[in-house]
mmCIF file of C-alpha atoms in Angstrom:
data_model
loop_
_atom_site.group_PDB
_atom_site.id
_atom_site.type_symbol
_atom_site.label_atom_id
_atom_site.label_comp_id
_atom_site.label_asym_id
_atom_site.label_seq_id
_atom_site.Cartn_x
_atom_site.Cartn_y
_atom_site.Cartn_z
ATOM 1 C CA UNK A 133 4.196 -7.037 1.951
ATOM 2 C CA UNK A 134 6.746 -7.199 -0.839
ATOM 3 C CA UNK A 135 10.290 -7.432 0.465
ATOM 4 C CA UNK A 136 12.874 -4.689 0.184
ATOM 5 C CA UNK A 137 14.827 -5.446 -2.985
ATOM 6 C CA UNK A 138 18.478 -6.512 -2.834
ATOM 7 C CA UNK A 139 20.427 -8.496 -5.416
ATOM 8 C CA UNK A 140 22.868 -9.772 -2.797
ATOM 9 C CA UNK A 141 25.791 -7.949 -4.404
ATOM 10 C CA UNK A 142 27.691 -5.295 -2.414
ATOM 11 C CA UNK A 143 26.218 -1.822 -3.078
ATOM 12 C CA UNK A 144 28.375 0.530 -5.140
ATOM 13 C CA UNK A 145 30.185 3.364 -3.361
ATOM 14 C CA UNK A 146 31.444 5.437 -6.278
ATOM 15 C CA UNK A 147 29.972 6.542 -9.599
ATOM 16 C CA UNK A 148 32.991 5.195 -11.487
ATOM 17 C CA UNK A 149 32.039 1.684 -10.339
ATOM 18 C CA UNK A 150 28.790 1.775 -12.317
ATOM 19 C CA UNK A 151 28.936 -0.725 -15.178
ATOM 20 C CA UNK A 152 25.613 -0.178 -16.918
ATOM 21 C CA UNK A 153 23.618 -2.600 -14.759
ATOM 22 C CA UNK A 154 19.825 -2.316 -14.665
ATOM 23 C CA UNK A 155 19.597 -3.102 -10.927
ATOM 24 C CA UNK A 156 21.631 -0.500 -9.068
ATOM 25 C CA UNK A 157 22.236 -0.424 -5.306
ATOM 26 C CA UNK A 158 24.377 2.354 -3.877
ATOM 27 C CA UNK A 159 25.745 3.661 -0.566
ATOM 28 C CA UNK A 160 26.577 7.289 -1.345
ATOM 29 C CA UNK A 161 26.549 8.435 2.313
ATOM 30 C CA UNK A 162 27.649 7.334 5.811
ATOM 31 C CA UNK A 163 31.003 6.240 4.421
ATOM 32 C CA UNK A 164 33.111 8.692 6.428
ATOM 33 C CA UNK A 165 31.285 7.913 9.664
ATOM 34 C CA UNK A 166 32.067 4.248 9.088
ATOM 35 C CA UNK A 167 35.748 4.993 8.513
ATOM 36 C CA UNK A 168 35.729 3.985 4.844
ATOM 37 C CA UNK A 169 36.679 7.383 3.361
ATOM 38 C CA UNK A 170 37.666 10.841 4.550
ATOM 39 C CA UNK A 171 35.032 13.526 5.085
ATOM 40 C CA UNK A 172 36.224 15.372 1.964
ATOM 41 C CA UNK A 173 35.999 12.199 -0.117
ATOM 42 C CA UNK A 174 32.520 11.539 1.258
ATOM 43 C CA UNK A 175 31.350 14.959 0.068
ATOM 44 C CA UNK A 176 32.785 14.327 -3.388
ATOM 45 C CA UNK A 177 31.171 10.886 -3.657
ATOM 46 C CA UNK A 178 27.763 12.306 -2.780
ATOM 47 C CA UNK A 179 28.144 15.195 -5.248
ATOM 48 C CA UNK A 180 29.136 12.750 -7.985
ATOM 49 C CA UNK A 181 26.070 10.533 -7.451
ATOM 50 C CA UNK A 182 23.747 13.533 -7.406
ATOM 51 C CA UNK A 183 25.144 14.832 -10.693
ATOM 52 C CA UNK A 184 25.171 11.350 -12.225
ATOM 53 C CA UNK A 185 21.540 10.573 -11.434
ATOM 54 C CA UNK A 186 20.225 14.034 -12.277
ATOM 55 C CA UNK A 187 22.003 14.293 -15.628
ATOM 56 C CA UNK A 188 20.122 11.980 -18.023
ATOM 57 C CA UNK A 189 18.202 8.676 -18.068
ATOM 58 C CA UNK A 190 20.380 5.565 -17.678
ATOM 59 C CA UNK A 191 19.696 1.823 -18.200
ATOM 60 C CA UNK A 192 18.681 1.605 -14.511
ATOM 61 C CA UNK A 193 15.275 0.056 -13.881
ATOM 62 C CA UNK A 194 15.635 -0.651 -10.172
ATOM 63 C CA UNK A 195 17.427 1.801 -7.868
ATOM 64 C CA UNK A 196 18.053 1.193 -4.163
ATOM 65 C CA UNK A 197 19.660 3.601 -1.699
ATOM 66 C CA UNK A 198 21.291 1.590 1.076
ATOM 67 C CA UNK A 199 22.356 4.525 3.253
ATOM 68 C CA UNK A 200 21.111 7.905 4.491
ATOM 69 C CA UNK A 201 19.254 9.869 1.781
ATOM 70 C CA UNK A 202 19.489 13.681 1.984
ATOM 71 C CA UNK A 203 16.965 15.779 0.062
ATOM 72 C CA UNK A 204 19.311 16.659 -2.792
ATOM 73 C CA UNK A 205 19.959 12.973 -3.490
ATOM 74 C CA UNK A 206 16.264 12.167 -3.661
ATOM 75 C CA UNK A 207 15.738 15.184 -5.911
ATOM 76 C CA UNK A 208 18.341 13.789 -8.306
ATOM 77 C CA UNK A 209 16.234 10.718 -9.114
ATOM 78 C CA UNK A 210 13.925 12.970 -11.138
ATOM 79 C CA UNK A 211 16.511 12.545 -13.897
ATOM 80 C CA UNK A 212 15.798 8.797 -14.045
ATOM 81 C CA UNK A 213 12.295 8.868 -15.520
ATOM 82 C CA UNK A 214 12.658 5.277 -16.746
ATOM 83 C CA UNK A 215 12.767 3.852 -13.195
ATOM 84 C CA UNK A 216 10.333 1.057 -12.401
ATOM 85 C CA UNK A 217 11.376 0.366 -8.796
ATOM 86 C CA UNK A 218 12.810 2.728 -6.183
ATOM 87 C CA UNK A 219 13.890 1.885 -2.635
ATOM 88 C CA UNK A 220 14.828 4.641 -0.192
ATOM 89 C CA UNK A 221 16.333 3.328 3.031
ATOM 90 C CA UNK A 222 15.940 6.359 5.330
ATOM 91 C CA UNK A 223 16.980 9.975 5.669
ATOM 92 C CA UNK A 224 16.025 13.591 6.322
ATOM 93 C CA UNK A 225 14.291 13.928 2.955
ATOM 94 C CA UNK A 226 10.953 15.707 3.267
ATOM 95 C CA UNK A 227 9.871 16.793 -0.226
ATOM 96 C CA UNK A 228 8.662 14.057 -2.601
ATOM 97 C CA UNK A 229 8.211 16.366 -5.596
ATOM 98 C CA UNK A 230 10.953 14.597 -7.570
ATOM 99 C CA UNK A 231 8.784 11.487 -7.695
ATOM 100 C CA UNK A 232 6.184 13.244 -9.864
ATOM 101 C CA UNK A 233 8.399 12.593 -12.883
ATOM 102 C CA UNK A 234 8.755 8.866 -12.215
ATOM 103 C CA UNK A 235 5.390 8.022 -13.746
ATOM 104 C CA UNK A 236 6.476 4.481 -14.673
ATOM 105 C CA UNK A 237 7.200 3.388 -11.106
ATOM 106 C CA UNK A 238 5.719 0.009 -10.255
ATOM 107 C CA UNK A 239 7.035 -0.171 -6.700
ATOM 108 C CA UNK A 240 8.230 2.407 -4.203
ATOM 109 C CA UNK A 241 9.716 1.931 -0.731
ATOM 110 C CA UNK A 242 9.937 5.096 1.400
ATOM 111 C CA UNK A 243 11.551 3.853 4.566
ATOM 112 C CA UNK A 244 12.307 6.130 7.494
ATOM 113 C CA UNK A 245 10.019 8.796 6.023
ATOM 114 C CA UNK A 246 9.946 10.684 9.317
ATOM 115 C CA UNK A 247 10.318 14.157 7.772
ATOM 116 C CA UNK A 248 7.748 13.781 4.983
ATOM 117 C CA UNK A 249 4.611 15.903 5.434
ATOM 118 C CA UNK A 250 2.852 15.762 2.044
ATOM 119 C CA UNK A 251 2.080 12.664 -0.041
ATOM 120 C CA UNK A 252 0.427 14.568 -2.906
ATOM 121 C CA UNK A 253 3.372 13.993 -5.314
ATOM 122 C CA UNK A 254 2.602 10.271 -5.225
ATOM 123 C CA UNK A 255 -0.642 10.809 -7.124
ATOM 124 C CA UNK A 256 1.321 10.903 -10.399
ATOM 125 C CA UNK A 257 2.282 7.224 -9.975
ATOM 126 C CA UNK A 258 -0.555 5.887 -12.085
ATOM 127 C CA UNK A 259 0.910 2.385 -12.554
ATOM 128 C CA UNK A 260 2.192 1.664 -9.069
ATOM 129 C CA UNK A 261 1.583 -1.828 -7.697
ATOM 130 C CA UNK A 262 3.510 -1.783 -4.398
ATOM 131 C CA UNK A 263 3.936 1.098 -1.960
ATOM 132 C CA UNK A 264 5.696 1.180 1.403
ATOM 133 C CA UNK A 265 5.582 4.366 3.494
ATOM 134 C CA UNK A 266 7.277 3.741 6.818
ATOM 135 C CA UNK A 267 7.155 6.040 9.865
ATOM 136 C CA UNK A 268 5.274 8.936 8.212
ATOM 137 C CA UNK A 269 4.668 10.548 11.604
ATOM 138 C CA UNK A 270 4.381 14.091 10.193
ATOM 139 C CA UNK A 271 1.876 13.256 7.454
ATOM 140 C CA UNK A 272 -1.470 14.712 8.482
ATOM 141 C CA UNK A 273 -3.414 13.326 5.534
ATOM 142 C CA UNK A 274 -2.706 9.960 3.883
ATOM 143 C CA UNK A 275 -5.596 10.685 1.499
ATOM 144 C CA UNK A 276 -3.457 11.004 -1.664
ATOM 145 C CA UNK A 277 -2.712 7.277 -1.427
ATOM 146 C CA UNK A 278 -6.382 6.677 -2.136
ATOM 147 C CA UNK A 279 -5.829 7.944 -5.678
ATOM 148 C CA UNK A 280 -3.389 5.109 -6.419
ATOM 149 C CA UNK A 281 -6.099 2.722 -7.543
ATOM 150 C CA UNK A 282 -3.655 0.257 -9.136
ATOM 151 C CA UNK A 283 -2.154 -0.647 -5.752
ATOM 152 C CA UNK A 284 -2.187 -4.303 -4.770
ATOM 153 C CA UNK A 285 0.324 -4.197 -1.905
ATOM 154 C CA UNK A 286 0.379 -1.300 0.569
ATOM 155 C CA UNK A 287 2.219 -0.772 3.834
ATOM 156 C CA UNK A 288 1.504 2.451 5.691
ATOM 157 C CA UNK A 289 3.091 1.762 9.011
ATOM 158 C CA UNK A 290 5.598 2.335 11.776
ATOM 159 C CA UNK A 291 7.194 -1.042 11.344
ATOM 160 C CA UNK A 292 10.855 -0.256 12.006
ATOM 161 C CA UNK A 293 12.182 -2.199 14.987
ATOM 162 C CA UNK A 294 14.140 0.825 16.161
ATOM 163 C CA UNK A 295 11.114 2.994 16.898
ATOM 164 C CA UNK A 296 8.702 2.956 19.809
ATOM 165 C CA UNK A 297 6.468 5.624 18.322
ATOM 166 C CA UNK A 298 2.909 4.814 17.306
ATOM 167 C CA UNK A 299 1.490 6.017 13.991
ATOM 168 C CA UNK A 300 -1.984 7.431 14.588
ATOM 169 C CA UNK A 301 -4.544 7.066 11.795
ATOM 170 C CA UNK A 302 -7.925 8.618 12.551
ATOM 171 C CA UNK A 303 -9.772 7.221 9.540
ATOM 172 C CA UNK A 304 -9.391 4.612 6.807
ATOM 173 C CA UNK A 305 -11.781 6.285 4.370
ATOM 174 C CA UNK A 306 -8.856 6.945 2.023
ATOM 175 C CA UNK A 307 -8.396 3.158 1.602
ATOM 176 C CA UNK A 308 -11.951 2.651 0.331
ATOM 177 C CA UNK A 309 -11.061 3.426 -3.301
ATOM 178 C CA UNK A 310 -8.221 0.863 -3.448
ATOM 179 C CA UNK A 311 -10.356 -1.864 -4.990
ATOM 180 C CA UNK A 312 -7.363 -3.881 -6.271
ATOM 181 C CA UNK A 313 -5.655 -4.045 -2.891
ATOM 182 C CA UNK A 314 -4.705 -7.573 -1.815
ATOM 183 C CA UNK A 315 -2.182 -6.921 0.966
ATOM 184 C CA UNK A 316 -2.400 -4.152 3.571
ATOM 185 C CA UNK A 317 0.147 -3.537 6.310
ATOM 186 C CA UNK A 318 -0.720 -1.193 9.176
ATOM 187 C CA UNK A 319 1.897 -2.311 11.695
ATOM 188 C CA UNK A 320 2.665 0.019 14.571
ATOM 189 C CA UNK A 321 -0.503 2.055 14.092
ATOM 190 C CA UNK A 322 -3.327 3.140 16.354
ATOM 191 C CA UNK A 323 -6.669 3.205 14.550
ATOM 192 C CA UNK A 324 -10.194 3.533 16.003
ATOM 193 C CA UNK A 325 -11.738 0.042 16.063
ATOM 194 C CA UNK A 326 -14.824 1.305 14.246
ATOM 195 C CA UNK A 327 -12.650 2.477 11.333
ATOM 196 C CA UNK A 328 -11.708 -1.132 10.528
ATOM 197 C CA UNK A 329 -15.157 -1.657 8.964
ATOM 198 C CA UNK A 330 -13.968 0.221 5.883
ATOM 199 C CA UNK A 331 -11.625 -2.655 5.073
ATOM 200 C CA UNK A 332 -14.574 -5.009 4.559
ATOM 201 C CA UNK A 333 -15.314 -3.080 1.378
ATOM 202 C CA UNK A 334 -12.049 -4.114 -0.287
ATOM 203 C CA UNK A 335 -13.084 -7.094 -2.437
ATOM 204 C CA UNK A 336 -9.582 -8.491 -3.072
ATOM 205 C CA UNK A 337 -8.031 -8.041 0.368
ATOM 206 C CA UNK A 338 -6.624 -11.364 1.593
ATOM 207 C CA UNK A 339 -3.798 -10.296 3.922
ATOM 208 C CA UNK A 340 -4.003 -7.718 6.694
ATOM 209 C CA UNK A 341 -1.428 -6.751 9.297
ATOM 210 C CA UNK A 342 -2.591 -4.694 12.277
ATOM 211 C CA UNK A 343 -1.410 -4.545 15.897
ATOM 212 C CA UNK A 344 -3.102 -7.230 18.015
ATOM 213 C CA UNK A 345 -4.691 -4.727 20.362
ATOM 214 C CA UNK A 346 -7.202 -6.102 22.874
ATOM 215 C CA UNK A 347 -9.903 -3.628 21.917
ATOM 216 C CA UNK A 348 -9.698 -4.770 18.265
ATOM 217 C CA UNK A 349 -10.325 -8.400 19.088
ATOM 218 C CA UNK A 350 -14.131 -8.470 19.189
ATOM 219 C CA UNK A 351 -14.268 -6.531 15.923
ATOM 220 C CA UNK A 352 -11.732 -8.844 14.273
ATOM 221 C CA UNK A 353 -13.601 -11.967 15.350
ATOM 222 C CA UNK A 354 -16.861 -10.560 14.020
ATOM 223 C CA UNK A 355 -15.352 -9.580 10.674
ATOM 224 C CA UNK A 356 -13.467 -12.870 10.321
ATOM 225 C CA UNK A 357 -16.737 -14.485 9.256
ATOM 226 C CA UNK A 358 -16.893 -12.184 6.236
ATOM 227 C CA UNK A 359 -13.268 -11.539 5.301
ATOM 228 C CA UNK A 360 -10.253 -13.774 4.674
ATOM 229 C CA UNK A 361 -7.983 -10.927 5.706
ATOM 230 C CA UNK A 362 -9.661 -10.565 9.111
ATOM 231 C CA UNK A 363 -9.718 -14.356 9.494
ATOM 232 C CA UNK A 364 -5.934 -14.264 9.159
ATOM 233 C CA UNK A 365 -5.715 -11.667 11.951
ATOM 234 C CA UNK A 366 -8.065 -13.732 14.148
ATOM 235 C CA UNK A 367 -5.702 -16.710 13.802
ATOM 236 C CA UNK A 368 -2.829 -14.511 14.951
ATOM 237 C CA UNK A 369 -4.769 -13.659 18.105
ATOM 238 C CA UNK A 370 -5.268 -17.393 18.723
ATOM 239 C CA UNK A 371 -1.568 -18.091 18.151
ATOM 240 C CA UNK A 372 -0.635 -15.294 20.540
ATOM 241 C CA UNK A 373 -2.941 -16.757 23.191
ATOM 242 C CA UNK A 374 -1.342 -20.166 22.778
ATOM 243 C CA UNK A 375 2.165 -18.768 23.164
ATOM 244 C CA UNK A 376 1.126 -16.909 26.319
ATOM 245 C CA UNK A 377 -0.382 -20.072 27.773
ATOM 246 C CA UNK A 378 2.773 -22.065 27.084
ATOM 247 C CA UNK A 379 4.830 -19.487 28.956
ATOM 248 C CA UNK A 380 2.338 -19.107 31.787
ATOM 249 C CA UNK A 381 1.510 -15.522 30.882
ATOM 250 C CA UNK A 382 -2.245 -15.822 30.566
#
């Protein structure tokens, strides 16, 4: 899976710090709780970023939110139709409608998407290459992702180390149309073993991440003869066995 983007520079706190850069990382929230500003100043900083982003397109190509993202902040990105990459760290955002206008997005990270229920707005992202949707526990139907036929790298998972919840996926039929997919991450999920057969139909898939559940193992070993992606998973089972043996756990 493609890594979360960061230039290594400290994220900007205030709008007045913006200098026209194309790669913009900001922390418009959680400043008061961290003792960096007063509560009143925090409210002003957030209002300023919302107005700034919603106003008109800027030279920004890559935008990363490095702190909590409320709905009104995500809505503001609709004003930045030129964006090519968007990273959302986490937050109570639930409505993805603003993303419909970002038709040039090539990569999108929706981390901590615990309040999102509908992925339909993503279907407008006709050029997207990389998509991360993390902890979408309230999404009943991941089917809209299947319309993103340009995807090469997809993570639909509960991969955050801070959660013990399992993401249940009843079917992988929606993945069948992703013929360009090379990398698929399904960490932290629970999927019926028989549903994994759908992944054999993805001609370019070379990397697959799934939980190493015992009841998947026979299926993985069988499919490893036909798929490089499943062969990779089979090797992980072998490595896990070796580690257990070394520590006397087997």
